[in-house]
JSON list of C-alpha atoms in Angstrom, two decimals:
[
{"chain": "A", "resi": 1, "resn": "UNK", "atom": "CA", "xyz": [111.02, -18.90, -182.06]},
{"chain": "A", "resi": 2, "resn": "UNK", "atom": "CA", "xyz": [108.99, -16.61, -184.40]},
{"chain": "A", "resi": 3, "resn": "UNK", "atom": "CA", "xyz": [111.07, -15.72, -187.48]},
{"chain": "A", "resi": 4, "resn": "UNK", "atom": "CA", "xyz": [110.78, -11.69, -188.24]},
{"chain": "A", "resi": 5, "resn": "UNK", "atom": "CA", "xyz": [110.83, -12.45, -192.05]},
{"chain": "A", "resi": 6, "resn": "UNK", "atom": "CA", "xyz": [108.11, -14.67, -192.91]},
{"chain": "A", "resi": 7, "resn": "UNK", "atom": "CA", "xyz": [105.63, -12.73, -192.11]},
{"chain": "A", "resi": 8, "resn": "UNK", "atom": "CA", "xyz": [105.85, -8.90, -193.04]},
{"chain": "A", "resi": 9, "resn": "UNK", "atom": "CA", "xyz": [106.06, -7.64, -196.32]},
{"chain": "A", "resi": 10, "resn": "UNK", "atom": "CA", "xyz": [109.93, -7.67, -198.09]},
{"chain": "A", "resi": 11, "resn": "UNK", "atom": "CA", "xyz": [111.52, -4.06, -197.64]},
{"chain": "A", "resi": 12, "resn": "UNK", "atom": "CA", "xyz": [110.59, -3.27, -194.12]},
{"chain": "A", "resi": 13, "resn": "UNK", "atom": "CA", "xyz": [110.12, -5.31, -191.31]},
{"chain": "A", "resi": 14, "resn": "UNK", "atom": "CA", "xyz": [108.81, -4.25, -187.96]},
{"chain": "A", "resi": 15, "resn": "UNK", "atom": "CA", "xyz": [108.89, -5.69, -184.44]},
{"chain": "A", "resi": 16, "resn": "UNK", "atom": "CA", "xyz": [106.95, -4.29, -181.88]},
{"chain": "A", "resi": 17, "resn": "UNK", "atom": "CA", "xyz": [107.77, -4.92, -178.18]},
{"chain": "A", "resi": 18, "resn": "UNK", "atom": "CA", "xyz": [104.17, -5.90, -177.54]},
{"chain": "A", "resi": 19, "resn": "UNK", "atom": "CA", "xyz": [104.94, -9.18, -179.69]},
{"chain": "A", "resi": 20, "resn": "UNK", "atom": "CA", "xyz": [107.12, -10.24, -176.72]},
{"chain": "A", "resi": 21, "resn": "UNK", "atom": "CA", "xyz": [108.95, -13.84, -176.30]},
{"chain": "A", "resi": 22, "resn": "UNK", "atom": "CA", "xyz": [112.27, -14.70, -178.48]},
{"chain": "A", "resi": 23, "resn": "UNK", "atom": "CA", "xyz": [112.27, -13.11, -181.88]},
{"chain": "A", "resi": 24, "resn": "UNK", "atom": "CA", "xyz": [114.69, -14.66, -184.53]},
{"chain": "A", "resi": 25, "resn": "UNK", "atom": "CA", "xyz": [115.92, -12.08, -186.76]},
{"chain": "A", "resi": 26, "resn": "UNK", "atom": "CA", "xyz": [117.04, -12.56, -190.15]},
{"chain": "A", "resi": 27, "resn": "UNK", "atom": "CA", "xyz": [119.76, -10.21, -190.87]},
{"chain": "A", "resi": 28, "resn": "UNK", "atom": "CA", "xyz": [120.49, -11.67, -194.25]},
{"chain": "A", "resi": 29, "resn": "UNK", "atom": "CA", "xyz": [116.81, -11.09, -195.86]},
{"chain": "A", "resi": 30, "resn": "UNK", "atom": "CA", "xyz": [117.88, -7.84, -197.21]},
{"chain": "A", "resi": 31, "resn": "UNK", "atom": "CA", "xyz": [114.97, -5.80, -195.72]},
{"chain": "A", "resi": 32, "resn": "UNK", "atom": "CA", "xyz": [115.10, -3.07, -193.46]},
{"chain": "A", "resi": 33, "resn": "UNK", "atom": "CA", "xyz": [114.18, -4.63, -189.93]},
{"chain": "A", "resi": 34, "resn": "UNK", "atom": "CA", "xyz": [112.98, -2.05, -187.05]},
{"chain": "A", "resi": 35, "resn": "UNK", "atom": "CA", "xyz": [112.12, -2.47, -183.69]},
{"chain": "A", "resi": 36, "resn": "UNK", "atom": "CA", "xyz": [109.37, -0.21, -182.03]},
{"chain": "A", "resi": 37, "resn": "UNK", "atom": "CA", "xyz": [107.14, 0.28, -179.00]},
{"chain": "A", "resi": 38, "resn": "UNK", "atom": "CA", "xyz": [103.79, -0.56, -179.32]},
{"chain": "A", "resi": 39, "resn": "UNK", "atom": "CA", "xyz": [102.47, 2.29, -181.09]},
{"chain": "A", "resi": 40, "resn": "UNK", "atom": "CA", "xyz": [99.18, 1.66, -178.92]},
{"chain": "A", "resi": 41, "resn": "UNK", "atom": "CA", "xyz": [97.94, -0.90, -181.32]},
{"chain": "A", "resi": 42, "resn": "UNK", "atom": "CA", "xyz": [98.73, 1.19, -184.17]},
{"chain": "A", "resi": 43, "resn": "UNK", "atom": "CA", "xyz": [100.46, 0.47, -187.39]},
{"chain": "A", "resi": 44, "resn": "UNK", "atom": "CA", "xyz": [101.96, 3.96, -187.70]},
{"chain": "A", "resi": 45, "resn": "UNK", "atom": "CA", "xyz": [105.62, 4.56, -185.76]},
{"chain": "A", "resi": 46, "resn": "UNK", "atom": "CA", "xyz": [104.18, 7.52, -184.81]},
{"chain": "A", "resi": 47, "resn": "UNK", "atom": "CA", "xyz": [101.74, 6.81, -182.48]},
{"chain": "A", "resi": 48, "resn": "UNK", "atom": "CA", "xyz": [102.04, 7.19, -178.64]},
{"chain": "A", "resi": 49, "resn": "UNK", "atom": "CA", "xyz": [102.56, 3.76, -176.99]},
{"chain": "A", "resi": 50, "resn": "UNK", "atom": "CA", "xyz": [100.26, 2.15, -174.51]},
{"chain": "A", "resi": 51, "resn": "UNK", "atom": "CA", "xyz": [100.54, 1.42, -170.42]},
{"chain": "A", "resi": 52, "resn": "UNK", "atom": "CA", "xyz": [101.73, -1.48, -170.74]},
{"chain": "A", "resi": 53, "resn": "UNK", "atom": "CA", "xyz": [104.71, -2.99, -169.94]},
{"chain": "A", "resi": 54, "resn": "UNK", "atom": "CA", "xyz": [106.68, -5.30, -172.35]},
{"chain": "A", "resi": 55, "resn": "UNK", "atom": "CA", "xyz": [109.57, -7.99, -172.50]},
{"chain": "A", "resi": 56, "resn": "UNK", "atom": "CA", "xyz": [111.38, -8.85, -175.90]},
{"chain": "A", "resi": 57, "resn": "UNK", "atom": "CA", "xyz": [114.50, -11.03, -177.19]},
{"chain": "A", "resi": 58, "resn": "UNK", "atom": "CA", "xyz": [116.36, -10.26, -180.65]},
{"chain": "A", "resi": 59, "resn": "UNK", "atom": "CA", "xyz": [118.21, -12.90, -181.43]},
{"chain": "A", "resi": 60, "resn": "UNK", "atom": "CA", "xyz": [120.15, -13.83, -184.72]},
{"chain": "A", "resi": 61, "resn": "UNK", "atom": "CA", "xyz": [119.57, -16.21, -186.69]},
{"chain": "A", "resi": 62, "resn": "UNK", "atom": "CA", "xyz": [122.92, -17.21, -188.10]},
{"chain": "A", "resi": 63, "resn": "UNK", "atom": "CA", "xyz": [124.58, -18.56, -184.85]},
{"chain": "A", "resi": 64, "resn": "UNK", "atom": "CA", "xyz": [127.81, -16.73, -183.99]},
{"chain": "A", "resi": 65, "resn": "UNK", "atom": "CA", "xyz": [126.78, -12.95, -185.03]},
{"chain": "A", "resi": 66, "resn": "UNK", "atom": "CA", "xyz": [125.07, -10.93, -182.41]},
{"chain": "A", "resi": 67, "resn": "UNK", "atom": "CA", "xyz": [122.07, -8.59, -182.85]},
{"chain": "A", "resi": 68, "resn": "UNK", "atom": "CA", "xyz": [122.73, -4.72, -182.47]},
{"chain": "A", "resi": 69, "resn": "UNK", "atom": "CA", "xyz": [120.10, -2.22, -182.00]},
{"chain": "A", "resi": 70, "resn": "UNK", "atom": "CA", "xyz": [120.59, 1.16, -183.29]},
{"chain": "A", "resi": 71, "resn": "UNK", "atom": "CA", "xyz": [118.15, 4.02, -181.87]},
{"chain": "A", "resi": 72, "resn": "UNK", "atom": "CA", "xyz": [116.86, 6.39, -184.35]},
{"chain": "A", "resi": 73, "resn": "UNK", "atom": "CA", "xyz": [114.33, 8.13, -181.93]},
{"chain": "A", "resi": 74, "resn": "UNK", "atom": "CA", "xyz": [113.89, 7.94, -178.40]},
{"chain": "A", "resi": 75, "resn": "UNK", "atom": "CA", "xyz": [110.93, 9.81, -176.26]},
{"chain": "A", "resi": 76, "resn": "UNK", "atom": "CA", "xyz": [109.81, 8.03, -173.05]},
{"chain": "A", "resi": 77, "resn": "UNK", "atom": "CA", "xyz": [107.74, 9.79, -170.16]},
{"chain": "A", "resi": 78, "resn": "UNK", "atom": "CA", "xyz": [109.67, 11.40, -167.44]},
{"chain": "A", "resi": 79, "resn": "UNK", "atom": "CA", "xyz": [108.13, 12.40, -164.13]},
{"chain": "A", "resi": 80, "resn": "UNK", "atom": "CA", "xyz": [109.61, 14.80, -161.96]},
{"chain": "A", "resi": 81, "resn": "UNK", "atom": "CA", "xyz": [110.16, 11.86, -159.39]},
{"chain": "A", "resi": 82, "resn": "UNK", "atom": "CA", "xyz": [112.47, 9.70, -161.52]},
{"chain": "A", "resi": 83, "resn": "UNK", "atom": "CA", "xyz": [111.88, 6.31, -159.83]},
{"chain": "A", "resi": 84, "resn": "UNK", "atom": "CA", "xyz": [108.07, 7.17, -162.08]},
{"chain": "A", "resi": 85, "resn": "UNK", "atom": "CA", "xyz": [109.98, 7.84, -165.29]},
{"chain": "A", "resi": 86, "resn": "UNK", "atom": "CA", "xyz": [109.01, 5.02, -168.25]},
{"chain": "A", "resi": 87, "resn": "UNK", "atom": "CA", "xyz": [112.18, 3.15, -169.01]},
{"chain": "A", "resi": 88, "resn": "UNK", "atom": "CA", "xyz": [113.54, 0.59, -171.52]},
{"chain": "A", "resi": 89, "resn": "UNK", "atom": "CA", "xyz": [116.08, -1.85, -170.26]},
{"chain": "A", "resi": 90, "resn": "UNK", "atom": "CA", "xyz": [118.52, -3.50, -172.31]},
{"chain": "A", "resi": 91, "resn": "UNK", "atom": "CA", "xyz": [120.03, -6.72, -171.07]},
{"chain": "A", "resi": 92, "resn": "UNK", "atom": "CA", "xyz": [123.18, -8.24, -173.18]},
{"chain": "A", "resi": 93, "resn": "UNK", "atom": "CA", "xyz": [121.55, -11.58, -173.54]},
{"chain": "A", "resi": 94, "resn": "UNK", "atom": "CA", "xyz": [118.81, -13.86, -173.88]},
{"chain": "A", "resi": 95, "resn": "UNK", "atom": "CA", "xyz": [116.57, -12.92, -170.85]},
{"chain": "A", "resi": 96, "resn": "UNK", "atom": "CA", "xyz": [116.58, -9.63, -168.08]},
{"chain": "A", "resi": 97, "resn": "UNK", "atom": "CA", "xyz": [118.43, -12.12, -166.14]},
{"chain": "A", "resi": 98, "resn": "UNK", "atom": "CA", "xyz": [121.95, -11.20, -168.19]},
{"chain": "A", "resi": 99, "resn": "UNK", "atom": "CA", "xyz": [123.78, -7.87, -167.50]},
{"chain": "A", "resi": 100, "resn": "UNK", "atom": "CA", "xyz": [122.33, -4.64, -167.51]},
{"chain": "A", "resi": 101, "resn": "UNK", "atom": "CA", "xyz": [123.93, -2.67, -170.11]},
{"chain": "A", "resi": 102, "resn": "UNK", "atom": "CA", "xyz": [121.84, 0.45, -170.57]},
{"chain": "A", "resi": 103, "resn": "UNK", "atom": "CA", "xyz": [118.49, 2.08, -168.97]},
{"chain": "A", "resi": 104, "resn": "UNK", "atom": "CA", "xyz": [116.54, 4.39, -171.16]},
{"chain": "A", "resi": 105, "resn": "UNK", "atom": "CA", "xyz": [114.49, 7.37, -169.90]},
{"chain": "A", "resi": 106, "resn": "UNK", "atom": "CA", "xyz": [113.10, 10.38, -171.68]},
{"chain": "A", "resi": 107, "resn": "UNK", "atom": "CA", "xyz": [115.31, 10.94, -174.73]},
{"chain": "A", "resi": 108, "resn": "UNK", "atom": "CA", "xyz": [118.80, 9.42, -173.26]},
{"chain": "A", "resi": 109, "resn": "UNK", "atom": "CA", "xyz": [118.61, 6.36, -175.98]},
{"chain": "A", "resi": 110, "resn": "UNK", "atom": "CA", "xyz": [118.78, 8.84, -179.33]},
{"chain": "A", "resi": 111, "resn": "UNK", "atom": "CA", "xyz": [121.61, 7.70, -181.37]},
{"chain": "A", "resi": 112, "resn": "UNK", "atom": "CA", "xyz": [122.62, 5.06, -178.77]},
{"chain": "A", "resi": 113, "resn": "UNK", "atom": "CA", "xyz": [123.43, 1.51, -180.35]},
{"chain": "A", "resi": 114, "resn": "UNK", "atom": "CA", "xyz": [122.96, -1.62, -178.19]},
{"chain": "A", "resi": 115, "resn": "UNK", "atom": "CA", "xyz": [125.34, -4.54, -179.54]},
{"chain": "A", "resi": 116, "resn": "UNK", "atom": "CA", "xyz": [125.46, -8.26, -178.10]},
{"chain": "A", "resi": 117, "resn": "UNK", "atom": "CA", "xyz": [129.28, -8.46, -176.91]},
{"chain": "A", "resi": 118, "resn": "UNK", "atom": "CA", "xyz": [131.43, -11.52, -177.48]},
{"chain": "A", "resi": 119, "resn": "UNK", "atom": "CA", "xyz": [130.88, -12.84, -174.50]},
{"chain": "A", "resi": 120, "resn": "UNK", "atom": "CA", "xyz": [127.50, -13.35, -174.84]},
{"chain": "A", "resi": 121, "resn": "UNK", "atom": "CA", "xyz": [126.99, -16.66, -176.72]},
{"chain": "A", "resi": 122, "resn": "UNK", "atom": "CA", "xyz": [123.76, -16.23, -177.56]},
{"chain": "A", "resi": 123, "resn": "UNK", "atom": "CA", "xyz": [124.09, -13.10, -179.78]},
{"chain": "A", "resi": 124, "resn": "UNK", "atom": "CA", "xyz": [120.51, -11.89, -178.37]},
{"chain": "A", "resi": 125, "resn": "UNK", "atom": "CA", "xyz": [119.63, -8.87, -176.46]},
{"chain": "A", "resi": 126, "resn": "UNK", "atom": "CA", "xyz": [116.78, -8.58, -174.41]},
{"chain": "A", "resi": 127, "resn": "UNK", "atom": "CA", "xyz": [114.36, -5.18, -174.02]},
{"chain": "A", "resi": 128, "resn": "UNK", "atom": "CA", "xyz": [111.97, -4.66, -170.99]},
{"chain": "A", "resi": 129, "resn": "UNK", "atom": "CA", "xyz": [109.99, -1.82, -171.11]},
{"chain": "A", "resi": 130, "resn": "UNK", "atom": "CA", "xyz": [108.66, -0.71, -167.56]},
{"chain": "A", "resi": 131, "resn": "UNK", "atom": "CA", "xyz": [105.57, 2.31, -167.99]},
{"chain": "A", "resi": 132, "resn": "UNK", "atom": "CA", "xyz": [105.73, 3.68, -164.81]},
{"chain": "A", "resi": 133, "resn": "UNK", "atom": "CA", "xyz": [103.76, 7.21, -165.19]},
{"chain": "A", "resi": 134, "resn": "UNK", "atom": "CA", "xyz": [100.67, 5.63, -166.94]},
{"chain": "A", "resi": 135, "resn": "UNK", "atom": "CA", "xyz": [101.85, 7.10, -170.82]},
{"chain": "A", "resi": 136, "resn": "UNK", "atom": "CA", "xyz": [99.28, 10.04, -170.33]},
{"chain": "A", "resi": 137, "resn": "UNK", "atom": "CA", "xyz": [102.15, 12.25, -171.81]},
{"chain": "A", "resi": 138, "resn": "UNK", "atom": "CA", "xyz": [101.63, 11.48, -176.09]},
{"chain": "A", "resi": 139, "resn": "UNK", "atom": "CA", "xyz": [105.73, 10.39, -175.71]},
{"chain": "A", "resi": 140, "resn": "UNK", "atom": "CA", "xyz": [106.22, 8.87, -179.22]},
{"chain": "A", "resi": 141, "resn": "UNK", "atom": "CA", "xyz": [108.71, 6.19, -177.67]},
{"chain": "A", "resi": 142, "resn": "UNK", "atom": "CA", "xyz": [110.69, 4.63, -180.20]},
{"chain": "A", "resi": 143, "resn": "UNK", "atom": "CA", "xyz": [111.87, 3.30, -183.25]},
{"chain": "A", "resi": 144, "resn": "UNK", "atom": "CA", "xyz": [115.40, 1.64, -183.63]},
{"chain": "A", "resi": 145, "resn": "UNK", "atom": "CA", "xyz": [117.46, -0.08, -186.78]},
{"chain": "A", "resi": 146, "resn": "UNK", "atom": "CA", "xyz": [117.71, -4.00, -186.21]},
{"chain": "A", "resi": 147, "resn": "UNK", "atom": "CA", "xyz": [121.29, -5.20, -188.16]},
{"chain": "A", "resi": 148, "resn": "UNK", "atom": "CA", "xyz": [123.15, -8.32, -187.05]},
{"chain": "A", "resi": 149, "resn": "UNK", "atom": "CA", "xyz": [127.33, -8.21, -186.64]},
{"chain": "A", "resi": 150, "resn": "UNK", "atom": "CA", "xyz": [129.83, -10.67, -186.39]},
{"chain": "A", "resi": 151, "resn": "UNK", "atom": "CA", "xyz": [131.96, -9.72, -183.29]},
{"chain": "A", "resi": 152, "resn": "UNK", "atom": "CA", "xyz": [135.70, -9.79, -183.43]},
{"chain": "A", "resi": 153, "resn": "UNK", "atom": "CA", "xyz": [137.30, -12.27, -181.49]},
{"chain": "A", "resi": 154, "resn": "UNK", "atom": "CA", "xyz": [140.64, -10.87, -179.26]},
{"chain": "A", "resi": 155, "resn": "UNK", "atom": "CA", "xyz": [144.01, -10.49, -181.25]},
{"chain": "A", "resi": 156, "resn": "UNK", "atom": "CA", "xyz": [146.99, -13.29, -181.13]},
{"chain": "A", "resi": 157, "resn": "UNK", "atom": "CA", "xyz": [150.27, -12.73, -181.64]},
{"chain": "A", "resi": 158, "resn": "UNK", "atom": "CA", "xyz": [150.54, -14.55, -185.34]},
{"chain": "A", "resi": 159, "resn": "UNK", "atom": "CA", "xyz": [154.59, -14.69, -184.65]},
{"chain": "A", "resi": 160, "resn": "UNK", "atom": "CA", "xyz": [157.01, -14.68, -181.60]},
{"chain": "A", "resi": 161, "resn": "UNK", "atom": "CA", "xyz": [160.45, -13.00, -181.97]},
{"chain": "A", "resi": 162, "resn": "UNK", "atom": "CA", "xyz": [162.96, -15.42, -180.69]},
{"chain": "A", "resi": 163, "resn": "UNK", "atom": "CA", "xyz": [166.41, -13.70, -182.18]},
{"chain": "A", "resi": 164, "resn": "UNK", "atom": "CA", "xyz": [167.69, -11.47, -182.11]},
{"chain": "A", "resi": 165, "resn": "UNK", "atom": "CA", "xyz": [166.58, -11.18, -178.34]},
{"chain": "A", "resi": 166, "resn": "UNK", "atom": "CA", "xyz": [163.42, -8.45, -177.69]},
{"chain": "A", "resi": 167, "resn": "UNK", "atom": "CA", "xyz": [165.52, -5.67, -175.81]},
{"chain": "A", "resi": 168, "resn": "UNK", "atom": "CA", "xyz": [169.10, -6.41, -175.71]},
{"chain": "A", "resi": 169, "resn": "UNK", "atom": "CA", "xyz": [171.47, -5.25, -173.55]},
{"chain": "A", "resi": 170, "resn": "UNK", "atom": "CA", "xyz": [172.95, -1.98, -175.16]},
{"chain": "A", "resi": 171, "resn": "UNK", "atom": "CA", "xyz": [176.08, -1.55, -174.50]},
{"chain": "A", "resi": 172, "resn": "UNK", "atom": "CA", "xyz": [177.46, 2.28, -174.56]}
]
């Protein structure tokens, strides 16, 4: 596991999909944590990202909460032939070998959030980002807020009503 927070400045934290493998993240550092595309090498957000394609797992590092991934901007390549379109995949675990649970193409992720559900153990989600149209375009790809939550387990009934009897007879 690399561990987000030792090794970026405190206040903002970024994690490009180029670093790739299992990323720990530390929810509970106080900084701001993103997670970006490659930027082609660059340090700036801003930056068009590379052809290259990329896997990555967020997971949290307080066992039990589960990462979510918020999407502040979104801009992959499209192609007029979809099947060449650049797309992020999100997977609701710790590998692409968990569910599917969203495809992003050309702006479809803006304002999307990606949350681990409770049935997911791990808490991770995992990214793979396919470049299918060779980035030529100058698409910005992304940047998305990092935040861990603690899921909500389903609702018991705290009491059972014994008498009087649920739905008694009524008589008339």
């Amino acid at each position: 596991f690399f561990f987000a927070g030792d090794l970026f400045a405190q206040g903002e934290i970024f994690i490009p999909i180029s670093q790739g493998g299992t990323v720990e993240v530390d929810c509970e550092s106080g900084d701001f944590i993103f997670f970006t595309d490659d930027n082609s090498g660059s340090t700036d957000a801003q930056d068009p990202y590379s052809n290259t394609s990329y896997t990555i797992t967020l997971c949290p590092s307080t066992p039990g909460d589960a990462v979510q991934v918020n999407f502040l901007s979104f801009d992959l390549q499209t192609n007029a032939n979809p099947n060449n379109n650049d797309v992020l995949l999100a997977f609701n675990g710790d590998s692409p070998a968990a569910d599917l649970v969203g495809i992003g193409a050309g702006n479809s992720f803006v304002g999307v959030s990606i949350t681990a559900s409770i049935d997911n153990p791990t808490g991770c989600v995992t990214f793979q980002f396919n470049v299918n149209n060779n980035a030529t375009g100058g698409d910005q790809g992304w940047v998305a807020e990092v935040t861990c939550v603690t899921p909500c387990s389903y609702p018991e009934a705290g009491i059972e009503l014994v008498s009087p009897a649920p739905f008694p007879d009524n008589p008339t």
